[in-house]
Each structure stands twice: as structure tokens, then as C-alpha cells.
Coordinates of C-alpha atoms and ligand atoms in Angstrom, one line a residue:
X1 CA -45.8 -4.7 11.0
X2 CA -44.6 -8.1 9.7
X3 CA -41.7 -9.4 9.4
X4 CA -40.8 -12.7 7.9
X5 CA -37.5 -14.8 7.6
X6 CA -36.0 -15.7 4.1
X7 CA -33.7 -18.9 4.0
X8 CA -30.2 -18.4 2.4
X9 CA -27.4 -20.1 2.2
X10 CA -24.5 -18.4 3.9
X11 CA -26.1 -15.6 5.2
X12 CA -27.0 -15.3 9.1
X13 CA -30.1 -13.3 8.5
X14 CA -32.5 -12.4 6.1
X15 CA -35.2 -10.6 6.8
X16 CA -38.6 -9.1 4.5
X17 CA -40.3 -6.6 7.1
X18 CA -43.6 -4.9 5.8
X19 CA -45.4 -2.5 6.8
X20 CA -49.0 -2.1 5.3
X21 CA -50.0 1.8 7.2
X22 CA -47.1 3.4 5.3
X23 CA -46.5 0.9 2.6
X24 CA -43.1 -0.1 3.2
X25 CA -41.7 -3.4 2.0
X26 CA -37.9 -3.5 2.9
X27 CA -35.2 -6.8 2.9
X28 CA -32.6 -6.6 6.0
X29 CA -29.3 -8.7 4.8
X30 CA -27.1 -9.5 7.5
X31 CA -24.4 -11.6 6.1
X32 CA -22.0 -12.3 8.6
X33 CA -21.2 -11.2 12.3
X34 CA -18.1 -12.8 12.7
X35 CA -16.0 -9.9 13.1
X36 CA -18.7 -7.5 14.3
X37 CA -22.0 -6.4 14.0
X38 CA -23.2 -6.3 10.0
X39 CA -22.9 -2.6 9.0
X40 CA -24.1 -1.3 5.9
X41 CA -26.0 1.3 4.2
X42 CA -30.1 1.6 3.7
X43 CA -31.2 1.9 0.1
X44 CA -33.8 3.0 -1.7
X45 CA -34.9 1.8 -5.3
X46 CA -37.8 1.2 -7.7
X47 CA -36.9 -2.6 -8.4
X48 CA -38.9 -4.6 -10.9
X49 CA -39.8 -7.1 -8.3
X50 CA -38.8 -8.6 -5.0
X51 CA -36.7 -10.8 -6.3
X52 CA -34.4 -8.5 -8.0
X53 CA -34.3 -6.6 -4.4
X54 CA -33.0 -9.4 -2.6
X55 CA -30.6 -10.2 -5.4
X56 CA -29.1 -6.7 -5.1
X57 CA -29.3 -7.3 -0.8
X58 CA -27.6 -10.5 -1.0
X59 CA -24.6 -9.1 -3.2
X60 CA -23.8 -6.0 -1.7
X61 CA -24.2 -7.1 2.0
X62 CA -21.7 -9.9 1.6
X63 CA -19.7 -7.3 -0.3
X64 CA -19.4 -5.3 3.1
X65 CA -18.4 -8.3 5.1
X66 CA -15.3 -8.7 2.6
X67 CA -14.6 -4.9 2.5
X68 CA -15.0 -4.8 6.4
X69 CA -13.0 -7.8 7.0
X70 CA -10.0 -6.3 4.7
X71 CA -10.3 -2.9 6.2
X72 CA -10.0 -4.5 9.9
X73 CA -13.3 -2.5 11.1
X74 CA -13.9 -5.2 13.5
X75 CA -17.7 -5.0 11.9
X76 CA -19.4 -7.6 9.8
X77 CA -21.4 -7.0 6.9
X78 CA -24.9 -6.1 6.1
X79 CA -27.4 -4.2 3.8
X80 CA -31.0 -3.0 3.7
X81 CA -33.0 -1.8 0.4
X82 CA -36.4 -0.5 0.7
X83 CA -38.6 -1.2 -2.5
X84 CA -40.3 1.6 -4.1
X85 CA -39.8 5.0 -5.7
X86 CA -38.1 7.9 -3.2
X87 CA -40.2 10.5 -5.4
X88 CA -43.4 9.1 -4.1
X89 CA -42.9 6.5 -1.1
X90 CA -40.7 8.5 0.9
X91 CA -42.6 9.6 4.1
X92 CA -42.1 9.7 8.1
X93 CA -43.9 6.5 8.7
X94 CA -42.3 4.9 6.1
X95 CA -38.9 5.6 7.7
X96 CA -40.2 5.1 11.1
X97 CA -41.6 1.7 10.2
X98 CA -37.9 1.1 9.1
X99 CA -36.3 2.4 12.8
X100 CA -38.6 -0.3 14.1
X101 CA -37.8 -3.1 11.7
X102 CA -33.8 -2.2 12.3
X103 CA -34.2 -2.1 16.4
X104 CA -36.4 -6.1 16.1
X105 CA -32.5 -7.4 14.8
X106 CA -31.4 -6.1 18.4
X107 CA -28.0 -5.1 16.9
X108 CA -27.4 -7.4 14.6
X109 CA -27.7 -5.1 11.8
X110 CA -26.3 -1.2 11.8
X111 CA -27.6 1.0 8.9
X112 CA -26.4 4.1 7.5
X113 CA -26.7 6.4 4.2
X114 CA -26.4 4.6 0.9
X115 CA -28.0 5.1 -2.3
X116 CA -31.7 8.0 -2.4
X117 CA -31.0 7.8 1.2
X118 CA -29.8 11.0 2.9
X119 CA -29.4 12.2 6.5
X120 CA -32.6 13.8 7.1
X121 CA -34.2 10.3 6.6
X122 CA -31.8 8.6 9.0
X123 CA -32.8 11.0 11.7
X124 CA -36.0 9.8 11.5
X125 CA -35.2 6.3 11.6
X126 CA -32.8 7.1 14.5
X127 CA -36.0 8.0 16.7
X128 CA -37.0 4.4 16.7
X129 CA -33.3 2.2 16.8
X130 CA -30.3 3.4 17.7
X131 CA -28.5 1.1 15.1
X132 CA -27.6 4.1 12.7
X133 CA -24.6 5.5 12.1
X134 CA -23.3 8.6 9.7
X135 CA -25.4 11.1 11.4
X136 CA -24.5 14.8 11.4
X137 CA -21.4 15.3 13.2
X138 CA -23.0 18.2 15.5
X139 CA -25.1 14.8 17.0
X140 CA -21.5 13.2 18.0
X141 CA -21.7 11.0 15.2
X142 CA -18.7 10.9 12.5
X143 CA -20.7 13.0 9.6
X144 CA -20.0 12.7 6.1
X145 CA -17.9 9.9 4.8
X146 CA -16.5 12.0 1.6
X147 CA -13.3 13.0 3.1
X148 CA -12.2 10.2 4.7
X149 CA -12.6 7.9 1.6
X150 CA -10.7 10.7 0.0
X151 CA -8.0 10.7 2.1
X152 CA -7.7 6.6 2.1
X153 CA -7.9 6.7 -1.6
X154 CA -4.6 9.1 -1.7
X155 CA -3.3 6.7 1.4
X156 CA -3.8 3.7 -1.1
X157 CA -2.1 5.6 -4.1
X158 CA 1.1 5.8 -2.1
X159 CA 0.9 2.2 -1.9
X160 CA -0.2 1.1 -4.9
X161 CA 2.7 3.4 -6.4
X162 CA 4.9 1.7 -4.5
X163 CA 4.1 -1.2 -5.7
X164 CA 4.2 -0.4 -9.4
X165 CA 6.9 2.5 -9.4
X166 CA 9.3 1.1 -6.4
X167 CA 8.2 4.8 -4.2
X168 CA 5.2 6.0 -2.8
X169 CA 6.5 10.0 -3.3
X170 CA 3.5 11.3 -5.7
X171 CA 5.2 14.0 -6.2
X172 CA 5.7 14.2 -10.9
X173 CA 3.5 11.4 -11.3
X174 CA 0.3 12.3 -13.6
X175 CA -2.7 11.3 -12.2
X176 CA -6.0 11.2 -14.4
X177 CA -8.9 11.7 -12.6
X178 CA -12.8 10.5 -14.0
X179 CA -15.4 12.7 -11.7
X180 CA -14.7 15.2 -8.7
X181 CA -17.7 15.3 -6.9
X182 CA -18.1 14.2 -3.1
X183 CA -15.0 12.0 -2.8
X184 CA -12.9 13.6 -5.9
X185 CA -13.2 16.6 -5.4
X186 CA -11.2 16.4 -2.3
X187 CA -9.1 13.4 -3.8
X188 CA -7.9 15.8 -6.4
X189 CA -7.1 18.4 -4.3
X190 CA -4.9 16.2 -2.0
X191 CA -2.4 15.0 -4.8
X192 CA -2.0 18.8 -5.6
X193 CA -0.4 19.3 -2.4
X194 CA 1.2 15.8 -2.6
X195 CA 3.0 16.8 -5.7
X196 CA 1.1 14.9 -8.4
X197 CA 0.2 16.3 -11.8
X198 CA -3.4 15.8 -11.8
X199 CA -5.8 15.9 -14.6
X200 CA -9.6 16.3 -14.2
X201 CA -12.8 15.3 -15.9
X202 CA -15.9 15.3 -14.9
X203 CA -19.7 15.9 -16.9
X204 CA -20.4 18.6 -14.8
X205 CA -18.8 21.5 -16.8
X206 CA -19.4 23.9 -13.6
X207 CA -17.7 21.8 -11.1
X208 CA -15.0 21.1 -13.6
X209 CA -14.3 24.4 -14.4
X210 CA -14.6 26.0 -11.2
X211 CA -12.0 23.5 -9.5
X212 CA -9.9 24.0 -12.2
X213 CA -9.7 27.7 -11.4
X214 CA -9.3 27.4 -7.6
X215 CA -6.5 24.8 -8.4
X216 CA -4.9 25.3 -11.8
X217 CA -5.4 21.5 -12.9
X218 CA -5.7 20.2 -16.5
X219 CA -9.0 19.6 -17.5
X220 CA -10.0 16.5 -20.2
X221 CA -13.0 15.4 -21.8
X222 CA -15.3 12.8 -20.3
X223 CA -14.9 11.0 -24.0
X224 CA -11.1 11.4 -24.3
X225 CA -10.2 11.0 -20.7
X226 CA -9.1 7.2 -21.2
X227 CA -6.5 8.2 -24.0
X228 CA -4.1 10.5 -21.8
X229 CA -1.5 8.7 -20.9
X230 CA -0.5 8.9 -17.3
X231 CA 0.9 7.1 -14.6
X232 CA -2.4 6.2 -12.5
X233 CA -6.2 6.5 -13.9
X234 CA -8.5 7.1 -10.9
X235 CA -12.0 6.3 -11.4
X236 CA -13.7 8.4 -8.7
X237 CA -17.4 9.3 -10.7
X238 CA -19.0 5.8 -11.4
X239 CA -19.1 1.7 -11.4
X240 CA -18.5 -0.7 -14.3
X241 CA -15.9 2.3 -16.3
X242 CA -13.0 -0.9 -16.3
X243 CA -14.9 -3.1 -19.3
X244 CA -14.2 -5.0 -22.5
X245 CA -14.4 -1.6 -24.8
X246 CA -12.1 0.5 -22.0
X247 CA -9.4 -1.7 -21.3
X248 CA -8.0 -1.8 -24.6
X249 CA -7.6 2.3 -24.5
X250 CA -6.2 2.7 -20.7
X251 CA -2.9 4.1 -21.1
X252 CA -2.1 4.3 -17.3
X253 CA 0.0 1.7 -15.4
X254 CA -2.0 1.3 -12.2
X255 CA -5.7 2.2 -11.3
X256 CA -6.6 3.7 -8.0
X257 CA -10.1 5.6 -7.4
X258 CA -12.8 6.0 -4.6
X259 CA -15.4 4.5 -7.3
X260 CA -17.3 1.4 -6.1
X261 CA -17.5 -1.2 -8.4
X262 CA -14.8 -0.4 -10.8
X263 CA -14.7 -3.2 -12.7
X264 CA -17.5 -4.3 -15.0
X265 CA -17.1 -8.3 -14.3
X266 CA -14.3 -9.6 -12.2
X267 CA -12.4 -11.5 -15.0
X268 CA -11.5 -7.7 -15.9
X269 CA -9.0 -7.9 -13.3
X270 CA -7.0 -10.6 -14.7
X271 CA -6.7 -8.7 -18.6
X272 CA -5.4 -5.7 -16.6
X273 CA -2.8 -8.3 -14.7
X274 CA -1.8 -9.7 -18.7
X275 CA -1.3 -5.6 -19.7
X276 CA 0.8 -4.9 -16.7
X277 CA -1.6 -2.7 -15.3
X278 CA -1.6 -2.7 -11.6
X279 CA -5.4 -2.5 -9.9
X280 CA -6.0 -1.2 -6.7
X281 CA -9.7 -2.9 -5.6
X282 CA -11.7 -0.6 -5.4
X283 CA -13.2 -2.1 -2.2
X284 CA -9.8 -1.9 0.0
X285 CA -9.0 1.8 -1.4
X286 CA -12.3 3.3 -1.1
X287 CA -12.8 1.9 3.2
X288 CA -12.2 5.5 4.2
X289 CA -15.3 6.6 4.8
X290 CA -16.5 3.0 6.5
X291 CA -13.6 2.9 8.4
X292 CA -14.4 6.4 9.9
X293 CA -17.9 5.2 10.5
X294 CA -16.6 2.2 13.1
X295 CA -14.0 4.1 15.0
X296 CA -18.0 6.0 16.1
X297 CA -19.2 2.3 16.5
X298 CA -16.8 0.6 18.4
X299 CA -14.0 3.2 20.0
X300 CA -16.2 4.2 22.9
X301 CA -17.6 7.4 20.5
X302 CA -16.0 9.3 17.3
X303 CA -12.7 10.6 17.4
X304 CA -11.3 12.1 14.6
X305 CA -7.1 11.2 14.9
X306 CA -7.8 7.6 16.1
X307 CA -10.3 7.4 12.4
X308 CA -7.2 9.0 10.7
X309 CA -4.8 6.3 12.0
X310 CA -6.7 3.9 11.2
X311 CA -7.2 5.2 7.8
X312 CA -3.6 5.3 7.1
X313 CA -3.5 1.1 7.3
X314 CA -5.3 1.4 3.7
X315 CA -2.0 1.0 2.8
X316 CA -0.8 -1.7 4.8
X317 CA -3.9 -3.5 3.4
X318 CA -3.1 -2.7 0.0
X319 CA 0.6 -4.2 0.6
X320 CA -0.4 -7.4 1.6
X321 CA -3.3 -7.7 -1.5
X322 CA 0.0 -7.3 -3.7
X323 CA 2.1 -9.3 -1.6
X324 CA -0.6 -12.2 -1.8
X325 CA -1.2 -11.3 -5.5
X326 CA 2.2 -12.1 -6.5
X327 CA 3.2 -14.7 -4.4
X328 CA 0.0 -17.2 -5.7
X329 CA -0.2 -15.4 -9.0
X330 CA -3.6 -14.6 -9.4
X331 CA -5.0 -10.7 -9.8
X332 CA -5.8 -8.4 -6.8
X333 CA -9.2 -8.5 -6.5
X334 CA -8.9 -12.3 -6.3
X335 CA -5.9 -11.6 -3.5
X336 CA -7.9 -9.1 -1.8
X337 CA -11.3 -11.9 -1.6
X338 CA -8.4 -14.4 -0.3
X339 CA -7.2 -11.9 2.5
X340 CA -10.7 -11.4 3.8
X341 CA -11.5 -14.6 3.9
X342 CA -8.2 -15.1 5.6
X343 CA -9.5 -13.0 8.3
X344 CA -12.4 -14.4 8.3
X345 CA -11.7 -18.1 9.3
X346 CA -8.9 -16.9 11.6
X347 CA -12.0 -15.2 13.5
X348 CA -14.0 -18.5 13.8
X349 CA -10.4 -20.1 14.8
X350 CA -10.4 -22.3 11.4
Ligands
NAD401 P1 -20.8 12.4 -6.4 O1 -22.1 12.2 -7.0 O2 -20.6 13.4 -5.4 O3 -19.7 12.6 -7.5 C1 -19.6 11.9 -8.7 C2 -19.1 12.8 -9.7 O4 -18.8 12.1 -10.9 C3 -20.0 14.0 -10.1 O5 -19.3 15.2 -10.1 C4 -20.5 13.6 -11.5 O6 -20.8 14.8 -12.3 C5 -19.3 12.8 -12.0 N1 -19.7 11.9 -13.1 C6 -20.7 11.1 -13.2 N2 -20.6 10.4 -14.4 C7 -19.5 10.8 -15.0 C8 -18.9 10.4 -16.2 N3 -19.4 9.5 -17.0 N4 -17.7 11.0 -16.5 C9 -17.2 12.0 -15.7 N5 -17.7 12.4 -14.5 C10 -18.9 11.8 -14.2 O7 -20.5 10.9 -5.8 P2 -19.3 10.5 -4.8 O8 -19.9 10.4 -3.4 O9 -18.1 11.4 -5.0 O10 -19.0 9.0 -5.2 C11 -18.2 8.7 -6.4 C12 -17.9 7.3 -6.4 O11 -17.2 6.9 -5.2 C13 -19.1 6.4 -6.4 O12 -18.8 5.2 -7.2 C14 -19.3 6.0 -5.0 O13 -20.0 4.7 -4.9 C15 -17.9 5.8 -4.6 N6 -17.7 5.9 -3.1 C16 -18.0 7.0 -2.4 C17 -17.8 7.0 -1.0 C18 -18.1 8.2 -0.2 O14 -17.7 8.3 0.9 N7 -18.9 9.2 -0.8 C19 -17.3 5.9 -0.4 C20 -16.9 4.8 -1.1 C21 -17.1 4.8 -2.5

């Protein structure tokens, strides 16, 4: 086992760790620990070169102190990506290697599921570091995100259509919806029973049309989805939908989803400000599921009502992301950046 410090610039930590017996080569990103220990998920990729690993590391672990810092988690941000493909690397050393890697930070850095990473492989980590989160809830852990990010989504539509209606009541307002898997699927269900008329696509026909029976909503094509016109678009399947070729065609006059990385570049944010469309960032709507993982963290142990109260401050977050937007007139993801970083220096008393 080796593992060897990489210099960066504005990160705490980062750390290669290999591990010639089972052949893992893994980066550990700890950005910040200002406002807690760096949390963020383990994933698992085929990249070209190391490089191109740390690249991805670097962004999405500074990504998690901002969404952290927004979301008041009282954690910092971090990230791990183990190079290689799941199909054939995968194995119990290779994950075990990992456990030890995580437990040499001492804390510093707290892992959980992200992208070809799944519970079973976190269990075997676990039996090495305690720094994982996400397990199954029958362990005492907090279990699977899904429903929580759902639930803060719909807790950020009521603010977001407050913002751009003058009421949060959902109840009339059509809703499109892009995918209704782990996080829409419930999402959609929820503004049923908040009143909402909600319209679903999604490229799996079966999921579509089954929901659609259990729940009588409109269904649209994938392809013509962007053309209804509707009050908010939710973009809960996939990143990058919010783009030079889309933005002409949105026909909604806010955007709210659980989907990470809505926005193809940020400078997209500011062409939906000059069409009067309202954006929710998709970081500060989608914290549900984070935000249930720290109440296991840092609460003294997982507790289900304290995770939904502190869900329900999505909103408040929200508010002040459009109070700051509109007071220094720049777009929300900008506002929401500037709110973190807010927090941030208050932290280190600045
Ligand atoms: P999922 O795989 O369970 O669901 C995605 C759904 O989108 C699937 O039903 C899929 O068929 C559909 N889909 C894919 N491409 C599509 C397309 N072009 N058009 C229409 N439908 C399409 O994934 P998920 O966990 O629900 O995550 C969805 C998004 O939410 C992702 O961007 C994810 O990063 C983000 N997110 C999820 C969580 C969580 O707690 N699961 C938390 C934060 C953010």
C-alpha cells in the first residue's frame, strides 16, 4: 500500500493511494474542512488517464464543500474516484484496500455511494474505516438518499414558486417532469398530492407507463418534453439538459429538479435570467439526500424527523439565493457560489 501526497492549490488534501495486490489506484480529494469533515461519495470509472481522474476529483469535491456549506450540513467537502472498469476491477481486496486508504485520513475524509458504487461495496469498505456513511438503514445508518432528495426538491419548488408566482401553494401549477427513476419517481408522486398537474417523461417506457397507471399523470415524449408549456420544468433524469440548443425551446418560467449538473456551462444561468426564467441550482434543491446523510454524521446517530426538519430549510436556502440574486443582480447559481462562500469565511471568522 502506498500512498502519496498531490500538491493543489486550495485543497487541504490530496491524496493517490495504490495498492499493487488488488490493483487499485484511487485519488482521495479533501477540499475543505472548514465547516466539517469532507463528505462525499466514492466513484468508480474507466478514465483515460490519471490526470483526467484527478480533474474529475478536484471539481466535484470542491462542488460538495459549496453544496454542504449552502445546505448548512456542518460538513466540508470531499470526493474519492477509483480508476478502472467496475466490470472487471471490482473485487473484495480492491474495496478493502480502499477501507484502509479512507481510515490513513483519520476522519478527514467520509465516503459514501456515488457513481458504479453501490451498498454491498461500502460494506466492505466499512470493515476497514468507519468513515462511511449511506449504509442500509437496518445497520442504523440513514439508507437510501432517494426520498429525501425527493422531498427537498418539492420543499424547494414551494420556494422557488414563490419566488416566481408570489405563492408556494402547488396546487394548478403544471409541472413537467424529465425522468422518474430513484428521485422522480417519488418527486412526481409528491406534487400529486400537493396539487400540481404533473406531466412525465422518461426513456424507460415500462416505468413511464406503469406510474402513469398507478397515478393518472400525463405522459410526453423524451423528444417533445421541452415544448409543453408549463409553469416549472424539472429535470430529474440527467446533467448538462439546460444547453445552447434547449434554452431556446423551454417554455416553463422556472426550473426545479433533483438532477445534478443541470446546466451544461454556467454562463447558461445568466440566458435563463435575460428570458425571465427563474433557476433553482440544482445543487441547493437536490441537498436532500446529503442533508439526511449528516443528521447520521453529526446528530449523535440517524433520526428521521430531526433529517426532515432539516430538509425543510431547502427552502429557506433557496430564499436567500434569490434574495442575493436580486439584490446584486447576477443569476442564482452565481448567488448560490456567493452564499457558500459567505459561510465559508464567516467559519474562518473573515
Ligand atoms: P435513476 O437512474 O434512478 O433515474 C433516472 C431516470 O431518468 C431513469 O428512469 C432513466 O430512465 C431516466 N432517463 C435517463 N435519460 C433520460 C432522458 N434522456 N430522458 C428522459 N428520461 C431519462 O437516477 P436518480 O437517482 O433518480 O438520479 C436522477 C438525477 O438526480 C441524477 O442527475 C442524479 O445525479 C441526481 N441526484 C440524485 C440524488 C439521489 O439521492 N438519488 C441526489 C442528488 C442528485
Amino acid at each position: 500500500m502506498e500512498i502519496s501526497d498531490i500538491q493543489v492549490d486550495g485543497y487541504e488534501r490530496v491524496a493517490r493511494c495504490r495498492d499493487e495486490a488488488s490493483g487499485l489506484h484511487a485519488i482521495i480529494a479533501v477540499h475543505s474542512t472548514t465547516l466539517g469533515p469532507a463528505l462525499g461519495g466514492m466513484r468508480m470509472l474507466p478514465y483515460a488517464s490519471e490526470d483526467e481522474a484527478l480533474f474529475d476529483v478536484l471539481r466535484l469535491s470542491r462542488g460538495m464543500t459549496y453544496k454542504s456549506a449552502v445546505a448548512d450540513t456542518g460538513l466540508g467537502g470531499g470526493k474519492s474516484v477509483i480508476l478502472g472498469e467496475p466490470g472487471t476491477l471490482k473485487s473484495e481486496a480492491l474495496f478493502l484496500a480502499m477501507g484502509r486508504f479512507i481510515q490513513a485520513l483519520e476522519g478527514q475524509y467520509i465516503t459514501a455511494e456515488d457513481m458504479n458504487i453501490g451498498i454491498p461495496d461500502l460494506e466492505v469498505v466499512s470493515r476497514e474505516t468507519r468513515w462511511v456513511t449511506g449504509l442500509s438503514k437496518d445497520s442504523g445508518s440513514s439508507g437510501n438518499p432517494s426520498p429525501y432528495t425527493s422531498y427537498g426538491c418539492l420543499v424547494g419548488m414551494r420556494a422557488t414558486a414563490k419566488e416566481a408566482f408570489g405563492s408556494d401553494d402547488l396546487t394548478g401549477r403544471r409541472v413537467v417532469m424529465q425522468g422518474i427513476g430513484a428521485v422522480g419517481g417519488p418527486l412526481a408522486v409528491l406534487l400529486k398530492e400537493a396539487g400540481a398537474e404533473t406531466i412525465i417523461c422518461d426513456i424507460n417506457e415500462e416505468r413511464v407507463n406503469q406510474l402513469s397507471r398507478e397515478h393518472g399523470f400525463t405522459i410526453v415524449d423524451d423528444d417533445q418534453h421541452l415544448d409543453v408549456e408549463c409553469d416549472i420544468y424539472s429535470p430529474c433524469a440527467r446533467g448538462a439538459g439546460i444547453n445552447d440548443q434547449t434554452i431556446p425551446r423551454l417554455r416553463c418560467k422556472a426550473i426545479a429538479g433533483c438532477a445534478n449538473n443541470v446546466l451544461l456551462e454556467p454562463r447558461h444561468a445568466e440566458d435563463l435570467r435575460q428570458r425571465g426564467i427563474l433557476y433553482a441550482p440544482d445543487y441547493v434543491i437536490n441537498a436532500g439526500g446529503i442533508i439526511n446523510v449528516s443528521v447520521e454524521l453529526l446528530d449523535g446517530g440517524y433520526n428521521e424527523a430531526a433529517a426532515m426538519r432539516k430538509i425543510d430549510r431547502i427552502g429557506d436556502n433557496l430564499e436567500q439565493v434569490f434574495a442575493i440574486s436580486n439584490a446584486e443582480d447576477i443569476p442564482t447559481n452565481e448567488a448560490a457560489a456567493r452564499l457558500a462562500e459567505r459561510r465559508l469565511a464567516a467559519e474562518r471568522g473573515e
